[in-house]
């Protein structure tokens, strides 16, 4: 037998797998081996076993070691699919499904044996020690060893879990609503569904019951959430209901914790994995259900290579599991359940839909007033100011960090821009710096214009920092700010959210982070300060984003018995996304948006593939983009936009090509070939290529 091994290197040039002789320890698909490779040694993953090899027997080498932990075979298949689907490499895709580094922590554990104690001569201390068993041997290992020698105790190593610290709330047993019951009934036969439920309609209870049903049938569950720090309530509810069978997977865990959580899933000690997008690779056994909560959230798209979309990968995993068939007689067909109050048009069009049209307990959705800001002289409308001063607890969304948008010279018109990227710098007053939000460049705030010497430097627009300062002064409730500048520490976000939740009165102000799924029943006012900020993005998703942001923020208000209201400030009060969000009209918005997408030939009516070529000089980047555009345009059913220049980023010039594909597989294959060929050409040595299938 031969092991086919894919070495884990980052280069695009090497295309395995390569054949190796079977080591004595034996391997299976998913084994991680160390193999001699040229003059070096590399880690590799066994992706297949074969009877024969084209390599002559005497030339076949043997792996030097085999890791104890293995990748489940279904995840090896998933990774190889991903490598193709996202124009990446098998090695890069496999690196996403590897076990985290580490090994189990063991400790010595002491227990009593069957031996009777009556006839033994024991001191009082020894009797007390024996009575305290079973327990960890430390710090009495010496004394216990002596008792072990007499056959009275048994000491053996056993693994000890490093558990993440969490504070789950008490589980609340609720009577299920007829709507929730109907949704659950529809899910019984497996498949893929969209659960469209307005904010506060009790989607989480549906997830919990679907998960409970899967566990009862002996099947495992994955729950994907946008971001652990922003969704402590969802995570807490799963832990409250299912206890230790829930494993948490996310990047803020310590290395030992992460390893242990992975291992508990791999061995079957834990049956439910919960985490952000990378948890879609959790080694859950007999997968029966994947929940994608807040399926519209952009964080499900991975920004590194391979640029996978966890929602698509989840669908593939469920389809694979369905194909593999039930692992036990009780198992039901696997189920993908994507839920949101503001689903993506793609999901709406693709999946059968289950609806929870009302909030639990008949609470109404809050009325939304659109405030016209054309010609306004102050960042806050008078109606907003009055409402803020009257509200005890409110949330305010301003999707712009920092103090002001940009800085310009009143005399000569100079705008302060990032030297690395062609974008305006943003003023951050607390640090007295101008910062680039793309590359992190920072410089001191100028006292006068360095182009003309004028001391008259003006700031335009308001960011979260400035609004926080103004409102802290104007209001007599505490102001809490939540944005990327205030959430640096590991626990900063959950702590801030907990403080806001506990405060009898307060204003939570921040970027889109404040609009995620928080459930604060005493918030009565929601404000969107500049609803146009997302609408102005030059991106076909601008409408969808704006709608989701406003509707989600509105979903945070009026969850309790006191009700609530929402104010939306905008200079485009007639924009479709804003009008629909003000009416809580998801079906209306999606229908209009799908029409627009059909007319413009955007997803879901075409698939997009974006290739970005970057270089230190503009010409090679542009030439490389041209070399991709031409063969891509020849693919069946493909139309190409570009090459078009993008703004310079981190000192590199960027040109992009966008492929609109009507035959997804053909277009992906054509782009993959074109990029592989271009990347191997001498002229493009200084060019970096990045391929993004289904860009966000
Ligand atoms: P969603 O996820 O749809 O926004 P949640 O799951 O957060 O909604 O539910 C909103 C609130 O309603 C939560 O406090 C939840 O505990 C409560 N809830 C959910 N289902 C029920 C039910 N069947 N009966 C009573 N309360 C419920
Ligand atoms: Zn000037
Ligand atoms: Zn920059």
XYZ file of C-alpha atoms and ligand atoms in Angstrom:
725
model
C 0.000 0.000 0.000
C 0.981 3.572 -0.706
C 0.128 6.749 1.204
C -0.626 9.759 -0.973
C 0.608 12.780 0.973
C -0.100 16.443 0.373
C 2.808 18.433 1.829
C 1.786 21.567 3.688
C 3.727 24.296 1.900
C 2.471 27.746 1.050
C 3.816 27.968 -2.484
C 1.455 27.757 -5.439
C 4.085 26.056 -7.574
C 4.078 22.619 -5.952
C 1.219 20.352 -6.869
C 0.960 17.138 -4.932
C -0.004 14.711 -3.658
C 3.197 12.643 -3.574
C 3.558 8.930 -2.901
C 5.186 7.533 0.232
C 5.619 4.058 1.633
C 3.331 3.168 4.531
C 4.988 3.704 7.895
C 4.895 0.940 10.471
C 2.493 2.857 12.689
C -0.048 2.688 9.884
C -1.919 5.665 8.497
C -5.383 6.460 7.217
C -6.857 9.295 5.191
C -6.450 12.334 7.442
C -3.248 11.175 9.159
C -0.688 13.913 9.639
C 2.799 12.742 8.811
C 6.279 14.194 8.702
C 7.896 13.414 5.382
C 11.321 13.900 3.837
C 10.833 16.256 0.919
C 13.833 17.143 -1.198
C 16.387 18.368 1.302
C 13.881 19.301 3.962
C 11.232 17.716 6.092
C 7.634 18.853 5.870
C 4.350 18.065 7.525
C 1.796 16.577 5.211
C -1.696 15.171 5.244
C -2.552 11.742 3.889
C -5.243 12.443 1.297
C -5.546 8.941 -0.120
C -4.302 5.363 0.022
C -3.393 3.473 -3.123
C -2.344 -0.047 -4.074
C 0.315 0.952 -6.535
C 2.532 3.889 -7.333
C 4.293 5.120 -10.422
C 7.319 5.656 -8.217
C 9.640 2.652 -8.177
C 9.560 0.674 -4.917
C 13.187 1.355 -4.005
C 12.639 5.095 -4.460
C 9.619 5.285 -2.180
C 10.504 6.846 1.146
C 8.678 6.419 4.415
C 7.285 9.194 6.610
C 9.475 9.755 9.656
C 6.639 10.215 12.132
C 2.863 10.140 12.428
C 0.920 12.532 14.657
C -1.543 10.983 17.068
C -4.393 13.354 16.189
C -5.895 12.908 12.749
C -8.128 15.019 10.539
C -11.529 13.365 10.006
C -11.653 11.936 6.467
C -14.745 13.972 5.557
C -12.842 17.190 6.345
C -9.993 16.122 4.058
C -12.520 15.808 1.245
C -14.044 19.159 2.169
C -10.634 20.867 2.080
C -9.787 19.462 -1.329
C -13.123 20.695 -2.644
C -12.412 24.136 -1.126
C -9.008 24.325 -2.776
C -10.715 24.011 -6.173
C -13.806 26.064 -5.420
C -11.806 29.064 -4.174
C -8.889 28.840 -6.629
C -6.500 28.090 -3.789
C -4.131 25.174 -3.175
C -4.772 21.862 -1.395
C -2.099 22.713 1.185
C -3.648 26.060 2.095
C -7.119 24.559 2.328
C -5.913 21.595 4.385
C -4.223 23.921 6.850
C -7.707 25.164 7.813
C -8.897 21.735 8.934
C -5.801 20.644 10.900
C -6.044 19.941 14.626
C -4.806 22.917 16.644
C -1.302 22.494 18.023
C -0.970 20.847 21.410
C -1.573 17.652 23.284
C -3.821 16.575 26.132
C -2.790 17.692 29.604
C -2.573 14.774 31.948
C -2.434 14.541 35.697
C -2.047 11.649 38.115
C -5.398 10.502 39.438
C -5.731 8.379 42.549
C -8.620 6.039 43.348
C -9.350 3.357 45.936
C -8.913 -0.272 45.045
C -11.238 -3.062 46.108
C -8.870 -4.114 48.897
C -10.617 -4.008 52.329
C -9.150 -1.696 54.956
C -10.318 -3.425 58.159
C -7.178 -5.423 58.788
C -4.753 -2.726 57.608
C -2.615 -0.781 60.031
C -3.113 2.811 58.993
C -2.414 6.149 60.602
C -5.200 8.666 60.956
C -3.675 10.682 58.122
C -3.608 7.673 55.837
C -7.238 6.849 56.574
C -8.230 10.435 55.863
C -6.265 10.346 52.632
C -7.978 7.144 51.477
C -11.356 8.550 52.417
C -10.734 11.577 50.183
C -10.373 9.447 47.031
C -10.955 9.571 44.131
C -9.087 12.794 43.389
C -5.951 14.214 41.792
C -2.877 12.667 43.435
C -1.094 15.998 43.881
C 0.034 17.262 46.357
C 0.007 13.918 48.220
C 1.502 11.812 45.440
C 4.284 10.486 47.722
C 1.950 9.277 50.460
C -0.462 7.859 47.916
C 2.329 5.984 46.137
C 3.097 4.203 49.417
C -0.575 3.222 49.753
C -0.520 2.113 46.120
C 2.444 -0.151 46.924
C 0.270 -1.807 49.561
C -2.520 -2.323 47.019
C -4.873 0.119 48.709
C -4.879 2.833 46.063
C -4.425 2.941 42.301
C -2.701 5.861 40.568
C -2.899 6.445 36.843
C -2.506 9.378 34.489
C -5.677 10.804 33.066
C -6.316 13.794 30.870
C -7.575 16.930 32.460
C -9.622 19.378 30.498
C -8.597 23.005 30.158
C -12.047 24.543 29.911
C -12.719 28.055 28.643
C -14.110 30.323 31.336
C -17.749 31.162 30.652
C -20.735 32.489 32.566
C -23.815 30.870 31.071
C -27.130 32.190 32.382
C -29.714 29.860 33.869
C -31.673 28.002 31.199
C -35.211 29.242 30.737
C -37.787 26.606 29.927
C -40.287 28.239 27.593
C -43.515 27.015 26.107
C -42.908 26.882 22.408
C -45.041 29.155 20.217
C -47.159 27.748 17.365
C -44.849 29.482 14.879
C -41.768 27.877 16.407
C -43.521 24.498 16.442
C -44.453 24.781 12.770
C -40.871 25.649 11.839
C -39.503 22.695 13.796
C -41.987 20.320 12.190
C -40.885 21.461 8.750
C -37.234 20.728 9.589
C -37.715 17.068 10.430
C -36.844 15.626 7.043
C -33.469 17.405 6.797
C -32.271 19.501 3.863
C -31.471 23.213 3.825
C -33.771 25.987 5.070
C -33.860 29.703 5.669
C -35.471 30.673 8.958
C -36.674 34.205 8.391
C -37.796 35.571 11.729
C -38.132 39.208 12.661
C -35.810 40.422 15.415
C -36.949 39.011 18.749
C -39.160 36.336 17.174
C -37.435 33.481 19.003
C -35.168 32.022 16.324
C -32.668 30.925 18.955
C -35.280 28.694 20.599
C -35.787 26.979 17.237
C -32.030 26.401 16.938
C -31.912 25.039 20.484
C -34.743 22.568 19.901
C -33.371 21.467 16.535
C -30.017 20.872 18.228
C -31.690 18.930 21.042
C -33.451 16.720 18.505
C -30.166 16.011 16.702
C -28.457 15.040 19.977
C -31.300 12.685 20.830
C -30.759 10.900 17.547
C -27.068 10.555 18.310
C -26.023 13.249 15.838
C -23.631 16.166 16.255
C -24.263 19.881 15.750
C -22.321 22.965 14.609
C -23.615 26.441 15.484
C -22.014 29.322 13.612
C -22.291 32.827 15.037
C -20.862 36.050 13.597
C -18.430 36.810 16.398
C -18.166 35.265 19.840
C -17.484 38.566 21.588
C -20.604 40.140 20.099
C -22.868 37.132 20.623
C -22.325 36.088 24.232
C -26.068 35.654 24.693
C -26.463 33.017 21.975
C -23.428 31.106 23.187
C -24.650 31.352 26.778
C -28.059 29.929 25.903
C -26.534 26.877 24.248
C -24.287 26.292 27.233
C -27.173 26.786 29.624
C -29.249 24.176 27.845
C -26.628 21.601 26.881
C -23.803 22.078 29.405
C -20.470 20.387 28.795
C -21.482 18.780 25.539
C -20.967 22.246 24.045
C -17.434 22.966 22.839
C -16.426 26.556 22.153
C -14.064 27.193 19.264
C -12.626 30.630 18.724
C -9.406 32.529 18.423
C -9.439 34.171 21.858
C -9.077 30.786 23.590
C -5.735 29.833 25.074
C -3.777 27.233 23.126
C -4.519 24.455 25.625
C -8.207 25.313 25.756
C -8.498 25.324 22.005
C -6.780 21.983 21.722
C -8.973 20.402 24.388
C -12.197 21.700 22.872
C -11.159 20.360 19.462
C -10.206 17.020 20.965
C -13.480 16.695 22.890
C -15.343 17.054 19.619
C -13.024 14.643 17.821
C -13.496 11.951 20.438
C -17.224 12.559 20.747
C -17.086 13.802 24.369
C -18.639 17.034 23.094
C -21.345 16.925 20.435
C -22.084 20.594 19.782
C -19.464 22.993 18.400
C -20.171 26.700 18.578
C -17.988 29.417 17.143
C -17.392 31.912 14.331
C -16.857 30.966 10.686
C -13.866 28.660 11.256
C -16.062 26.441 13.456
C -17.535 25.141 10.200
C -14.409 22.908 10.231
C -15.151 21.498 13.696
C -14.437 17.750 13.846
C -18.010 16.947 14.914
C -18.889 13.277 14.609
C -21.968 12.211 12.708
C -22.920 15.700 11.764
C -26.692 16.146 11.791
C -27.185 19.916 11.897
C -25.388 23.156 11.058
C -27.012 26.375 12.265
C -25.861 29.625 10.655
C -27.154 32.374 12.934
C -27.432 35.896 11.468
C -26.670 34.441 8.055
C -26.455 37.922 6.478
C -23.341 38.785 8.502
C -20.289 39.643 6.370
C -17.935 37.984 8.869
C -18.829 34.588 7.391
C -16.515 35.404 4.524
C -12.837 34.671 5.206
C -10.397 37.308 4.037
C -7.290 35.114 3.786
C -6.482 32.504 1.134
C -8.581 30.408 0.554
C -11.260 33.097 0.675
C -13.959 30.709 1.680
C -17.529 31.551 2.593
C -18.541 29.595 5.695
C -22.176 29.564 4.533
C -21.298 27.825 1.288
C -18.868 25.486 3.047
C -21.592 24.630 5.576
C -23.989 23.769 2.762
C -21.333 21.571 1.185
C -20.628 19.793 4.491
C -24.303 19.044 4.965
C -24.600 17.794 1.379
C -21.531 15.569 1.909
C -23.017 14.210 5.129
C -26.301 13.470 3.358
C -24.438 11.614 0.655
C -22.420 9.601 3.158
C -25.693 8.332 4.619
C -26.708 7.738 8.217
C -24.034 6.458 10.585
C -26.599 4.980 12.945
C -30.142 3.654 12.542
C -31.638 6.535 14.568
C -29.981 9.252 12.460
C -32.113 11.608 10.368
C -31.034 13.300 7.124
C -28.661 16.197 7.939
C -30.006 19.726 8.120
C -28.668 23.195 7.312
C -30.562 25.959 9.078
C -29.663 29.556 8.169
C -31.472 32.192 10.205
C -31.815 35.964 10.022
C -34.255 38.845 10.264
C -32.567 40.349 7.199
C -31.465 37.444 5.003
C -29.320 37.937 1.930
C -31.209 38.056 -1.340
C -29.125 35.050 -2.468
C -30.323 32.946 0.448
C -33.893 34.137 0.025
C -33.843 33.014 -3.586
C -32.055 29.724 -2.976
C -33.612 28.135 0.110
C -37.126 27.137 1.126
C -38.259 29.618 3.742
C -39.772 29.214 7.190
C -41.178 32.364 8.746
C -41.604 33.696 12.268
C -43.500 36.882 11.427
C -44.002 38.232 14.941
C -42.056 38.987 18.042
C -42.546 36.635 20.979
C -45.426 37.594 23.285
C -46.966 39.750 20.598
C -44.644 42.701 21.220
C -44.774 45.040 18.233
C -41.738 46.019 16.195
C -40.843 49.612 17.058
C -42.086 52.399 14.777
C -39.272 53.905 12.671
C -39.151 57.618 11.773
C -36.938 58.747 8.915
C -35.410 62.176 9.541
C -34.370 64.193 6.507
C -30.896 65.632 7.070
C -30.543 67.557 3.780
C -29.219 70.981 4.679
C -28.805 70.151 8.361
C -26.134 72.084 10.219
C -25.658 69.722 13.149
C -24.887 66.003 13.101
C -27.976 65.350 15.229
C -31.508 66.263 14.131
C -33.523 68.228 16.745
C -35.934 65.288 17.040
C -32.999 62.996 17.774
C -31.632 65.358 20.389
C -34.951 65.550 22.163
C -35.483 61.791 22.048
C -31.993 61.133 23.404
C -32.488 63.492 26.292
C -35.752 61.778 27.200
C -34.690 58.137 26.808
C -33.355 56.228 29.783
C -31.638 53.624 27.656
C -30.737 53.988 24.007
C -28.439 52.650 21.278
C -26.938 54.941 18.654
C -25.262 53.704 15.490
C -22.716 55.736 13.571
C -20.740 53.605 11.188
C -17.615 55.714 11.280
C -14.826 55.520 13.811
C -12.715 58.369 15.034
C -13.375 62.059 15.500
C -13.947 63.423 12.026
C -13.949 62.025 8.511
C -11.183 64.000 7.014
C -9.033 67.046 7.419
C -8.616 69.688 4.777
C -6.873 73.025 4.394
C -9.330 75.887 3.979
C -6.790 77.949 2.083
C -5.332 75.605 -0.535
C -7.717 72.655 -0.320
C -5.140 70.041 0.616
C -6.718 66.868 2.006
C -4.574 64.786 4.368
C -4.149 61.339 2.833
C -2.353 58.162 3.775
C 1.099 58.005 2.170
C 0.623 54.232 1.617
C -2.985 54.170 0.485
C -4.880 56.701 -1.581
C -7.506 57.399 1.075
C -8.167 60.259 3.476
C -6.800 60.025 7.018
C -9.228 60.111 9.936
C -8.704 62.292 12.983
C -8.529 60.498 16.363
C -8.441 63.182 18.987
C -7.780 61.138 22.100
C -4.411 60.092 20.649
C -3.962 63.350 18.719
C -3.262 61.436 15.512
C -4.463 61.089 11.964
C -4.963 57.398 11.230
C -5.459 55.319 8.086
C -8.297 52.843 8.580
C -6.901 50.584 5.871
C -3.257 50.065 6.795
C -2.939 51.476 10.299
C -0.592 54.325 9.331
C -0.621 57.077 11.989
C 0.786 60.587 12.017
C 0.533 63.604 14.302
C -2.247 66.103 13.715
C -0.757 69.093 11.845
C -0.943 72.565 13.379
C -0.809 74.184 9.974
C -0.972 73.096 6.352
C 2.380 71.762 5.187
C 1.565 72.680 1.569
C 0.762 76.400 1.975
C 1.492 77.176 5.603
C -2.078 78.230 6.394
C -3.129 77.644 10.003
C -6.735 77.233 8.908
C -7.275 73.470 8.897
C -10.851 72.213 8.919
C -12.401 68.950 10.064
C -15.373 67.510 8.261
C -17.948 65.018 9.413
C -18.400 63.433 12.799
C -17.204 60.017 13.935
C -18.079 57.939 16.979
C -15.360 59.562 19.064
C -16.650 63.081 18.509
C -20.285 62.160 19.014
C -19.396 60.364 22.218
C -17.691 63.476 23.543
C -20.591 65.736 22.592
C -23.271 63.464 23.968
C -21.397 62.745 27.192
C -21.543 66.484 27.760
C -25.156 66.979 26.708
C -26.820 63.989 28.373
C -27.117 63.071 32.017
C -26.786 59.304 31.423
C -23.464 57.462 31.079
C -22.222 56.971 27.494
C -20.621 53.687 26.415
C -18.657 53.596 23.165
C -18.221 50.341 21.225
C -16.032 50.344 18.112
C -12.749 48.895 16.909
C -10.861 51.542 18.912
C -12.438 50.629 22.250
C -12.569 46.851 21.827
C -8.886 45.976 21.649
C -8.577 43.758 24.738
C -9.756 40.155 24.693
C -12.644 40.736 27.090
C -13.274 44.408 26.335
C -16.408 43.856 24.240
C -18.310 41.415 26.476
C -17.412 43.554 29.501
C -18.672 46.733 27.907
C -21.878 45.021 26.786
C -22.381 43.601 30.276
C -21.892 47.017 31.867
C -24.402 48.561 29.496
C -26.872 45.724 30.158
C -26.568 46.211 33.922
C -26.774 50.011 33.894
C -30.196 51.412 34.827
C -29.689 54.179 32.286
C -27.197 54.761 29.500
C -26.425 55.335 25.858
C -24.527 52.729 23.822
C -22.880 54.414 20.846
C -20.772 52.741 18.193
C -20.229 51.309 14.732
C -22.126 48.330 13.247
C -20.980 46.347 16.300
C -23.896 47.846 18.272
C -26.441 46.488 15.776
C -25.575 42.779 16.183
C -27.984 40.392 17.894
C -27.942 41.932 21.388
C -31.051 41.394 23.509
C -31.384 44.331 25.961
C -35.065 44.431 26.914
C -34.920 47.905 28.498
C -33.625 49.750 25.416
C -36.434 51.996 24.187
C -34.663 54.105 21.564
C -32.516 53.230 18.561
C -30.831 55.898 16.425
C -29.014 55.573 13.106
C -27.030 58.770 12.679
C -25.851 58.566 9.083
C -27.812 55.895 7.232
C -26.185 56.995 3.974
C -22.674 56.052 5.024
C -23.077 52.441 3.869
C -25.335 53.389 0.966
C -22.556 55.423 -0.625
C -20.219 52.432 -0.909
C -19.413 51.688 -4.539
C -20.523 48.085 -4.168
C -23.562 46.186 -5.350
C -24.170 45.089 -1.770
C -24.498 48.665 -0.490
C -28.315 48.475 -0.530
C -28.391 45.121 1.192
C -25.934 46.258 3.865
C -27.820 49.470 4.560
C -31.136 47.675 4.845
C -29.703 45.038 7.180
C -27.937 47.588 9.358
C -31.033 49.727 9.908
C -33.409 46.793 10.354
C -31.008 45.095 12.753
C -30.525 48.226 14.804
C -34.291 48.685 14.902
C -34.409 45.119 16.188
C -32.476 46.116 19.296
C -35.120 48.625 20.407
C -38.419 48.020 22.132
C -37.844 44.388 23.096
C -39.338 44.871 26.550
C -42.827 45.724 27.802
C -42.091 49.463 27.566
C -41.863 49.333 23.774
C -39.648 51.680 21.838
C -38.991 53.744 18.741
C -36.285 54.161 16.142
C -34.955 57.280 14.393
C -33.053 57.101 11.120
C -31.168 60.201 9.956
C -30.433 60.329 6.243
C -29.929 62.632 3.306
C -31.623 60.051 1.034
C -35.010 59.510 2.691
C -36.425 58.024 -0.518
C -33.765 55.338 -0.980
C -35.424 51.921 -1.326
C -33.275 50.334 1.381
C -34.155 53.045 3.906
C -37.872 53.137 3.115
C -38.155 49.337 3.377
C -36.152 49.198 6.611
C -38.379 51.848 8.156
C -41.369 49.602 7.400
C -39.625 46.451 8.639
C -40.408 45.149 5.176
C -37.870 42.432 4.432
C -39.943 40.641 1.774
C -40.555 43.936 -0.042
C -36.928 44.934 0.107
C -35.658 41.558 -1.060
C -38.152 41.413 -3.930
C -37.053 44.839 -5.186
C -33.409 44.029 -4.665
C -33.678 40.760 -6.590
C -35.287 42.645 -9.490
C -32.423 45.145 -9.472
C -29.861 42.356 -9.332
C -31.538 40.575 -12.214
C -31.414 43.740 -14.315
C -27.736 44.315 -13.469
C -26.850 40.628 -13.712
C -25.509 40.374 -10.172
C -25.716 37.465 -7.695
C -27.747 35.310 -7.450
C -28.224 35.668 -11.239
C -24.490 35.485 -11.883
C -21.536 34.378 -9.770
C -18.747 36.879 -9.264
C -15.036 36.132 -9.198
C -12.655 38.933 -8.391
C -8.951 38.813 -9.130
C -6.723 41.537 -7.704
C -3.171 41.958 -9.002
C -0.868 44.080 -6.869
C 2.688 45.305 -7.334
C 5.006 48.051 -6.169
C 4.813 49.628 -9.616
C 1.588 50.353 -11.491
C 2.558 48.888 -14.891
C 3.186 45.244 -13.908
C -0.033 45.148 -11.868
C -1.972 46.421 -14.826
C -0.324 44.052 -17.300
C -0.963 41.051 -15.060
C -4.640 41.982 -14.754
C -4.829 42.097 -18.540
C -3.301 38.621 -18.715
C -6.119 37.315 -16.495
C -8.959 39.202 -18.180
C -8.400 37.789 -21.630
C -8.563 34.038 -20.953
C -11.282 34.555 -18.317
C -13.496 36.248 -20.895
C -13.195 33.182 -23.090
C -14.794 30.905 -20.478
C -18.299 29.691 -21.262
C -20.964 32.123 -20.085
C -18.466 34.595 -18.628
C -18.379 38.366 -18.946
C -15.385 40.341 -17.717
C -15.337 43.803 -16.109
C -11.990 45.564 -16.136
C -9.064 45.569 -15.695
C -9.835 48.546 -13.478
C -7.553 50.336 -11.017
C -8.291 50.270 -7.275
C -6.953 52.787 -4.816
C -3.365 52.143 -3.752
C -3.176 50.103 -0.551
C -0.180 49.707 1.773
C 2.054 51.214 -0.883
C 1.006 48.721 -3.566
C -0.738 49.480 -6.825
C -3.798 47.352 -7.453
C -5.706 46.397 -10.587
C -8.729 44.219 -10.533
C -10.671 42.015 -12.895
C -14.222 40.956 -12.069
C -15.708 37.951 -13.822
C -19.477 37.587 -14.005
C -20.077 33.902 -14.479
C -23.123 32.022 -15.665
C -21.326 28.701 -15.609
C -19.686 28.813 -12.211
C -17.455 25.758 -12.568
C -16.225 26.758 -16.029
C -15.396 30.291 -14.915
C -13.616 29.148 -11.770
C -11.550 26.678 -13.801
C -10.665 29.352 -16.369
C -9.611 31.838 -13.690
C -7.593 29.198 -11.849
C -5.728 28.292 -15.035
C -5.142 31.917 -15.970
C -3.808 32.806 -12.520
C -1.583 29.731 -12.339
C -0.146 30.535 -15.749
C 0.339 34.238 -15.041
C 1.867 33.585 -11.610
C 4.481 31.334 -13.208
C 5.500 33.873 -15.815
C 8.785 35.670 -15.379
C 7.332 39.073 -16.214
C 4.932 38.753 -13.281
C 7.491 37.876 -10.656
C 6.825 41.099 -8.743
C 3.049 40.679 -8.918
C 0.885 39.134 -6.205
C -2.428 37.581 -7.209
C -5.464 37.223 -5.014
C -8.572 35.398 -6.163
C -11.892 35.971 -4.450
C -14.821 33.778 -5.497
C -18.130 35.274 -4.267
C -16.520 38.504 -3.008
C -18.398 40.331 -0.278
P -34.295 36.262 17.784
O -33.097 35.374 17.847
O -35.308 35.814 16.781
O -33.966 37.729 17.656
P -34.560 35.534 20.503
O -34.315 34.097 20.314
O -33.483 36.381 21.053
O -35.094 36.146 19.154
O -35.877 35.661 21.402
C -36.288 36.880 21.935
C -36.729 36.677 23.370
O -37.903 35.863 23.430
C -35.691 35.999 24.218
O -35.612 36.665 25.449
C -36.221 34.573 24.374
O -35.831 34.005 25.599
C -37.708 34.774 24.331
N -38.446 33.600 23.798
C -38.125 32.862 22.710
N -39.062 31.902 22.488
C -39.980 32.038 23.469
C -41.194 31.334 23.789
N -41.616 30.310 23.039
N -41.891 31.757 24.857
C -41.461 32.799 25.611
N -40.336 33.493 25.365
C -39.592 33.121 24.303
Zn -2.980 74.608 2.561
Zn -3.017 53.496 4.664
